[in-house]
Amino acid sequence: MAFPQTRMRRLRATAGLRGLFRENEVRASDLILPLFVAEASTDAGPIESLPGVWRLTLAGAVEEARLAAEQGIGAVMLFGIPAEKDEQGSAAWDAEGVVQLAVAAIKSEVPGLIVNTDVCLCEYTTHGHCGVVTADGAVENDATLELLARVAVSHARAGADLVAPSDMMDGRVGSIRAELDAEGFVDTPILAYSAKFASAFYGPFREAAGSAPAFGDRRAYQMDPANGREAVREALLDQEEGADALIVKPALAYGDLIAAVKSAAGIPVVAYNVSGEYAMVKAAAAAGYLDERATVLEILTSLRRAGAVATITYHAKDAARWLAEEN
Ligand code: PBG
């Protein structure tokens, strides 16, 4: 006896029907490729814990950006590795700093590509923290805001399309917005790392950028992975302070928060598929335990399904190639 209900399998039985009714699709144009740019050419080279990712010279970064644009990748996100670090992280706002030079070079050589910059101090400070450190080793929130605003303005002045503060200080979106406006960059959007957790998944990034904290950890400013409602509050505060789009980071273990932030906030939500998440897939694929291509496309699709409009991923170039092959 047949049941009157729809049988789900009817719509799955042929490829054409699966395609017709697919709810979410990954496109190269919504991938954001992170690039590490080293000021000293002696710092350039492969990153052991991120197979296939390099610390690039300035010329190398322009070349990578060009290749990414040719593949239809939507944007790059720049991280700087300065030749010299100091207590305050002053290389971060140097008009001739490595990120500022890289932004200008990429915008002039690859004008169609969107260039985001990571706004933080940890890659530039000797202590590796994301802000000003006091004599007793605490990170001082309010003293850091002015420095972050300086960094953001220097990136905008160099031509960055979006600035992305990743420090997690309270009030930094408002302070950066005010300073950008005061300096005439009223149209430069802020992509705020709003829900950024104190995560073990950033390990390979810190090797790449030499930014592991010299003492303590980041739990005084990054969020506790146990707290979801707090992530939504952070996102809403950043939105109120003037953020134009929000990042949830890491991505894989935080799909619930991509969905929650998306439904609570009225602005676009971006997922950051971080270094440790990339490294896990790479290691498993190298050992023959996972099919890298299928795994990566499944991950990226699932982040779309969770609600991300775009994903920052070290897999962007591979994914763009695989997507092109499928079409
Ligand atoms: C800088 C910053 C970090 C990442 C992005 N911006 C490191 C950190 O917070 O320790 C991590 C990205 C990744 O793991 O891919 N604050």
Coordinates of C-alpha atoms and ligand atoms in Angstrom, one line a residue:
M1 CA 0.0 0.0 0.0
A2 CA 1.4 3.4 -1.0
F3 CA 1.6 6.3 1.4
P4 CA 0.3 9.6 0.1
Q5 CA 3.2 11.6 1.5
T6 CA 6.0 12.9 -0.8
R7 CA 8.9 10.5 -0.9
M8 CA 12.1 12.5 -0.4
R9 CA 14.0 10.2 -2.7
R10 CA 12.0 11.3 -5.7
L11 CA 13.9 14.6 -5.7
R12 CA 17.2 13.0 -5.1
A13 CA 17.1 10.3 -7.7
T14 CA 18.7 12.3 -10.6
A15 CA 21.5 14.8 -10.8
G16 CA 19.4 17.4 -12.6
L17 CA 16.8 17.4 -9.9
R18 CA 19.4 17.6 -7.2
G19 CA 20.8 20.6 -8.9
L20 CA 17.4 22.2 -9.5
F21 CA 16.5 22.1 -5.8
R22 CA 19.8 22.7 -4.2
E23 CA 19.5 25.3 -1.4
N24 CA 23.0 26.5 -1.1
E25 CA 25.9 26.8 -3.5
V26 CA 29.5 27.9 -3.0
R27 CA 31.0 30.3 -5.5
A28 CA 34.6 31.3 -5.9
S29 CA 33.4 34.9 -5.7
D30 CA 32.4 34.5 -2.1
L31 CA 35.7 33.1 -1.0
I32 CA 38.3 35.3 0.7
L33 CA 42.0 34.2 0.5
P34 CA 44.3 35.1 3.4
L35 CA 47.8 36.3 2.4
F36 CA 50.8 36.6 4.8
V37 CA 53.1 39.3 3.6
A38 CA 56.6 39.5 5.0
E39 CA 58.6 42.7 5.1
A40 CA 62.0 41.0 5.3
S41 CA 62.5 38.7 2.4
T42 CA 64.4 36.4 4.8
D43 CA 61.1 35.8 6.5
A44 CA 59.4 34.6 3.3
G45 CA 58.9 30.9 2.7
P46 CA 56.6 27.9 3.3
I47 CA 54.7 27.6 6.6
E48 CA 55.2 24.1 8.0
S49 CA 51.9 23.7 9.8
L50 CA 50.0 25.2 6.8
P51 CA 51.0 23.0 3.8
G52 CA 50.7 25.0 0.6
V53 CA 50.5 28.4 2.3
W54 CA 53.5 30.8 2.2
R55 CA 54.8 33.8 3.9
L56 CA 55.1 35.9 0.7
T57 CA 57.3 38.7 -0.4
L58 CA 55.6 41.9 -1.6
A59 CA 56.0 40.8 -5.2
G60 CA 54.8 37.3 -4.2
A61 CA 51.7 38.7 -2.7
V62 CA 50.9 40.7 -5.8
E63 CA 51.3 37.6 -7.9
E64 CA 49.1 35.5 -5.5
A65 CA 46.5 38.2 -5.6
R66 CA 46.6 38.2 -9.4
L67 CA 46.2 34.4 -9.6
A68 CA 43.3 34.6 -7.1
A69 CA 41.5 37.3 -9.2
E70 CA 42.0 35.2 -12.3
Q71 CA 40.3 32.3 -10.6
G72 CA 37.3 34.5 -9.7
I73 CA 38.1 34.6 -6.0
G74 CA 36.3 37.6 -4.4
A75 CA 38.8 39.1 -2.1
V76 CA 42.1 38.7 -0.2
M77 CA 42.7 39.4 3.5
L78 CA 46.2 40.7 4.2
F79 CA 48.3 39.9 7.3
G80 CA 51.6 41.6 7.8
I81 CA 54.9 40.1 9.2
P82 CA 57.0 43.2 10.0
A83 CA 60.8 43.1 10.0
E84 CA 60.9 44.7 13.4
K85 CA 58.5 44.4 16.3
D86 CA 58.3 46.7 19.4
E87 CA 56.3 47.0 22.6
Q88 CA 53.5 49.0 21.0
G89 CA 53.4 47.4 17.6
S90 CA 54.2 50.7 15.8
A91 CA 55.0 49.0 12.5
A92 CA 51.3 48.2 12.3
W93 CA 50.4 51.9 11.5
D94 CA 53.6 52.8 9.5
A95 CA 52.6 54.4 6.3
E96 CA 55.4 52.5 4.6
G97 CA 54.6 49.3 6.6
V98 CA 54.4 45.9 4.8
V99 CA 50.5 45.8 4.7
Q100 CA 50.2 49.4 3.6
L101 CA 52.7 48.7 0.7
A102 CA 51.0 45.4 -0.2
V103 CA 47.6 47.1 -0.3
A104 CA 48.8 49.8 -2.6
A105 CA 50.6 47.4 -4.9
I106 CA 47.7 45.0 -5.1
K107 CA 45.2 47.7 -5.7
S108 CA 47.3 49.1 -8.5
E109 CA 48.3 45.8 -10.2
V110 CA 45.0 43.9 -9.6
P111 CA 42.4 46.7 -9.4
G112 CA 39.3 44.5 -9.6
L113 CA 40.1 42.5 -6.5
I114 CA 38.7 43.4 -3.1
V115 CA 41.4 43.9 -0.5
N116 CA 40.6 43.4 3.2
T117 CA 43.2 44.1 5.9
D118 CA 43.4 42.5 9.3
V119 CA 43.6 45.2 11.9
C120 CA 45.4 44.0 15.0
L121 CA 48.7 44.5 16.9
C122 CA 49.7 41.0 17.8
E123 CA 51.8 40.4 14.7
Y124 CA 53.7 43.7 15.5
T125 CA 54.2 43.6 19.2
T126 CA 57.2 41.9 20.9
H127 CA 54.9 40.4 23.5
G128 CA 52.4 39.0 20.9
H129 CA 49.3 40.4 22.6
C130 CA 46.6 42.3 20.6
G131 CA 46.9 45.5 22.6
V132 CA 48.8 47.7 24.9
V133 CA 50.3 45.7 27.8
T134 CA 50.7 47.3 31.3
A135 CA 53.6 46.7 33.7
D136 CA 51.7 43.9 35.4
G137 CA 51.1 42.1 32.1
A138 CA 47.4 43.0 31.6
V139 CA 46.1 44.2 28.2
E140 CA 44.7 47.7 28.5
N141 CA 41.5 48.0 26.5
D142 CA 41.0 51.7 26.2
A143 CA 44.6 52.6 25.5
T144 CA 44.6 50.1 22.6
L145 CA 41.6 51.7 20.9
E146 CA 43.5 54.7 19.6
L147 CA 46.3 52.6 18.2
L148 CA 43.8 50.3 16.4
A149 CA 42.1 53.3 14.9
R150 CA 45.5 54.5 13.7
V151 CA 46.2 51.2 12.0
A152 CA 42.8 51.1 10.3
V153 CA 43.2 54.7 9.0
S154 CA 46.7 53.8 7.6
H155 CA 45.2 50.8 5.8
A156 CA 42.4 52.9 4.4
R157 CA 44.9 55.6 3.3
A158 CA 46.8 52.9 1.5
G159 CA 43.7 51.9 -0.4
A160 CA 42.1 49.0 1.5
D161 CA 38.6 48.3 0.5
L162 CA 37.6 47.0 3.9
V163 CA 39.3 47.0 7.3
A164 CA 38.8 44.0 9.6
P165 CA 39.6 44.5 13.3
S166 CA 40.5 41.2 14.9
D167 CA 41.7 42.3 18.3
M168 CA 38.4 41.9 20.3
M169 CA 38.9 45.1 22.4
D170 CA 35.6 46.6 23.6
G171 CA 34.6 49.6 21.7
R172 CA 37.1 49.3 18.9
V173 CA 34.5 49.4 16.1
G174 CA 33.2 52.7 17.3
S175 CA 36.6 54.2 17.7
I176 CA 37.8 53.0 14.3
R177 CA 34.6 54.3 12.7
A178 CA 35.0 57.7 14.3
E179 CA 38.6 58.0 13.2
L180 CA 37.9 56.8 9.6
D181 CA 35.2 59.3 9.3
A182 CA 37.3 62.1 10.8
E183 CA 40.0 61.3 8.2
G184 CA 37.6 61.4 5.3
F185 CA 37.2 57.6 4.9
V186 CA 33.5 57.6 5.4
D187 CA 33.0 55.0 2.7
T188 CA 35.5 52.5 4.0
P189 CA 33.4 49.6 5.6
I190 CA 34.4 47.8 8.7
L191 CA 34.3 44.0 8.6
A192 CA 34.4 43.3 12.4
Y193 CA 35.6 40.0 13.8
S194 CA 32.8 40.1 16.3
A195 CA 32.4 36.6 17.6
K196 CA 36.1 35.6 17.9
F197 CA 36.8 32.8 20.3
A198 CA 39.9 32.1 22.4
S199 CA 40.5 29.0 20.3
A200 CA 43.0 26.2 19.9
F201 CA 42.4 26.3 16.2
Y202 CA 44.7 29.4 15.6
G203 CA 47.9 27.5 16.3
P204 CA 49.2 27.3 12.8
F205 CA 48.4 31.0 12.2
R206 CA 50.5 32.0 15.2
E207 CA 53.4 30.0 13.8
A208 CA 52.9 31.7 10.4
A209 CA 52.8 35.2 11.9
G210 CA 55.1 34.7 14.9
S211 CA 52.3 36.1 17.0
A212 CA 51.9 33.6 19.8
P213 CA 51.6 35.5 23.1
A214 CA 55.0 35.6 25.0
F215 CA 53.1 35.2 28.3
G216 CA 49.6 34.4 29.3
D217 CA 46.8 33.8 26.7
R218 CA 44.1 35.8 25.0
R219 CA 41.2 34.7 27.2
A220 CA 40.8 38.2 28.7
Y221 CA 39.7 39.6 25.4
Q222 CA 38.7 36.7 23.1
M223 CA 35.6 34.8 23.9
D224 CA 35.0 31.6 25.9
P225 CA 33.9 28.8 23.4
A226 CA 31.2 27.8 25.9
N227 CA 29.3 31.1 25.3
G228 CA 26.9 31.4 22.5
R229 CA 24.6 34.2 23.7
E230 CA 27.6 36.3 24.5
A231 CA 28.6 35.9 20.8
V232 CA 25.3 37.3 19.7
R233 CA 25.7 40.3 22.1
E234 CA 29.2 41.0 20.8
A235 CA 27.8 41.0 17.3
L236 CA 25.0 43.3 18.1
L237 CA 27.3 45.7 19.9
D238 CA 29.6 45.8 16.9
Q239 CA 26.7 46.4 14.6
E240 CA 25.5 49.3 16.8
E241 CA 29.0 50.8 16.8
G242 CA 29.0 50.9 13.1
A243 CA 30.2 47.5 11.8
D244 CA 29.1 46.9 8.2
A245 CA 29.6 43.1 8.3
L246 CA 30.5 40.6 10.9
I247 CA 32.9 37.6 11.2
V248 CA 32.3 34.5 13.2
K249 CA 35.6 32.7 13.9
P250 CA 36.5 29.8 14.0
A251 CA 33.9 28.3 11.6
L252 CA 33.6 24.5 11.9
A253 CA 32.7 24.2 15.5
Y254 CA 30.7 27.4 15.5
G255 CA 28.0 26.9 12.8
D256 CA 25.3 27.5 15.4
L257 CA 26.7 31.0 16.0
I258 CA 26.9 31.8 12.3
A259 CA 23.2 31.0 12.2
A260 CA 22.4 32.8 15.4
V261 CA 24.4 36.0 14.5
K262 CA 22.8 36.0 11.1
S263 CA 19.3 35.9 12.5
A264 CA 20.0 38.5 15.2
A265 CA 22.0 41.0 13.1
G266 CA 20.8 42.8 10.0
I267 CA 24.2 42.9 8.3
P268 CA 26.2 40.2 6.4
V269 CA 27.9 37.4 8.3
V270 CA 31.3 36.0 7.1
A271 CA 32.8 32.7 8.4
Y272 CA 36.5 32.4 9.1
N273 CA 37.6 28.8 8.4
V274 CA 40.8 29.2 10.4
S275 CA 44.3 27.9 10.1
G276 CA 43.9 24.9 12.4
E277 CA 40.8 23.9 10.5
Y278 CA 42.8 24.0 7.2
A279 CA 45.7 22.1 8.8
M280 CA 43.4 19.3 10.0
V281 CA 42.0 18.7 6.6
K282 CA 45.5 18.9 5.0
A283 CA 47.0 16.4 7.5
A284 CA 44.2 13.9 7.1
A285 CA 44.3 14.2 3.3
A286 CA 48.0 13.7 3.3
A287 CA 47.6 10.6 5.4
G288 CA 45.0 9.3 3.0
Y289 CA 42.3 9.4 5.6
L290 CA 40.1 12.0 3.8
D291 CA 39.3 13.0 0.2
E292 CA 40.5 16.6 0.4
R293 CA 38.4 17.9 -2.4
A294 CA 35.1 16.4 -1.3
T295 CA 35.8 17.4 2.3
V296 CA 36.6 21.0 1.5
L297 CA 33.6 21.5 -0.7
E298 CA 31.4 20.0 1.9
I299 CA 32.8 22.3 4.6
L300 CA 32.4 25.4 2.5
T301 CA 28.8 24.4 1.5
S302 CA 27.9 23.8 5.1
L303 CA 29.1 27.3 6.1
R304 CA 26.8 28.8 3.4
R305 CA 24.0 26.7 4.8
A306 CA 24.7 28.0 8.3
G307 CA 24.3 31.5 6.9
A308 CA 27.7 32.9 5.9
V309 CA 27.6 35.1 2.8
A310 CA 31.3 34.6 2.4
T311 CA 34.1 32.5 3.8
I312 CA 37.7 33.4 4.6
T313 CA 39.6 30.2 3.8
Y314 CA 43.2 29.1 3.1
H315 CA 41.6 26.6 0.7
A316 CA 40.2 29.4 -1.5
K317 CA 42.5 28.7 -4.5
D318 CA 41.9 24.9 -4.4
A319 CA 38.2 25.4 -4.0
A320 CA 38.0 27.8 -6.8
R321 CA 39.7 25.3 -9.1
W322 CA 37.5 22.5 -8.0
L323 CA 34.4 24.5 -8.5
A324 CA 35.5 25.5 -12.0
E325 CA 36.1 21.9 -12.8
E326 CA 32.6 21.0 -11.7
N327 CA 30.9 23.5 -13.9
Ligands
PBG1 C1 45.1 38.4 14.9 C2 44.5 37.2 14.2 C3 44.6 35.9 14.5 C4 43.9 35.2 13.5 C5 43.4 36.1 12.6 N1 43.7 37.4 13.1 C6 45.3 35.2 15.5 C7 44.9 35.2 16.9 O1 43.9 35.8 17.3 O2 45.6 34.6 17.7 C8 43.8 33.7 13.3 C9 43.4 33.2 12.0 C10 43.7 31.7 11.8 O3 44.0 30.9 12.7 O4 43.6 31.4 10.6 N2 44.6 38.7 16.1

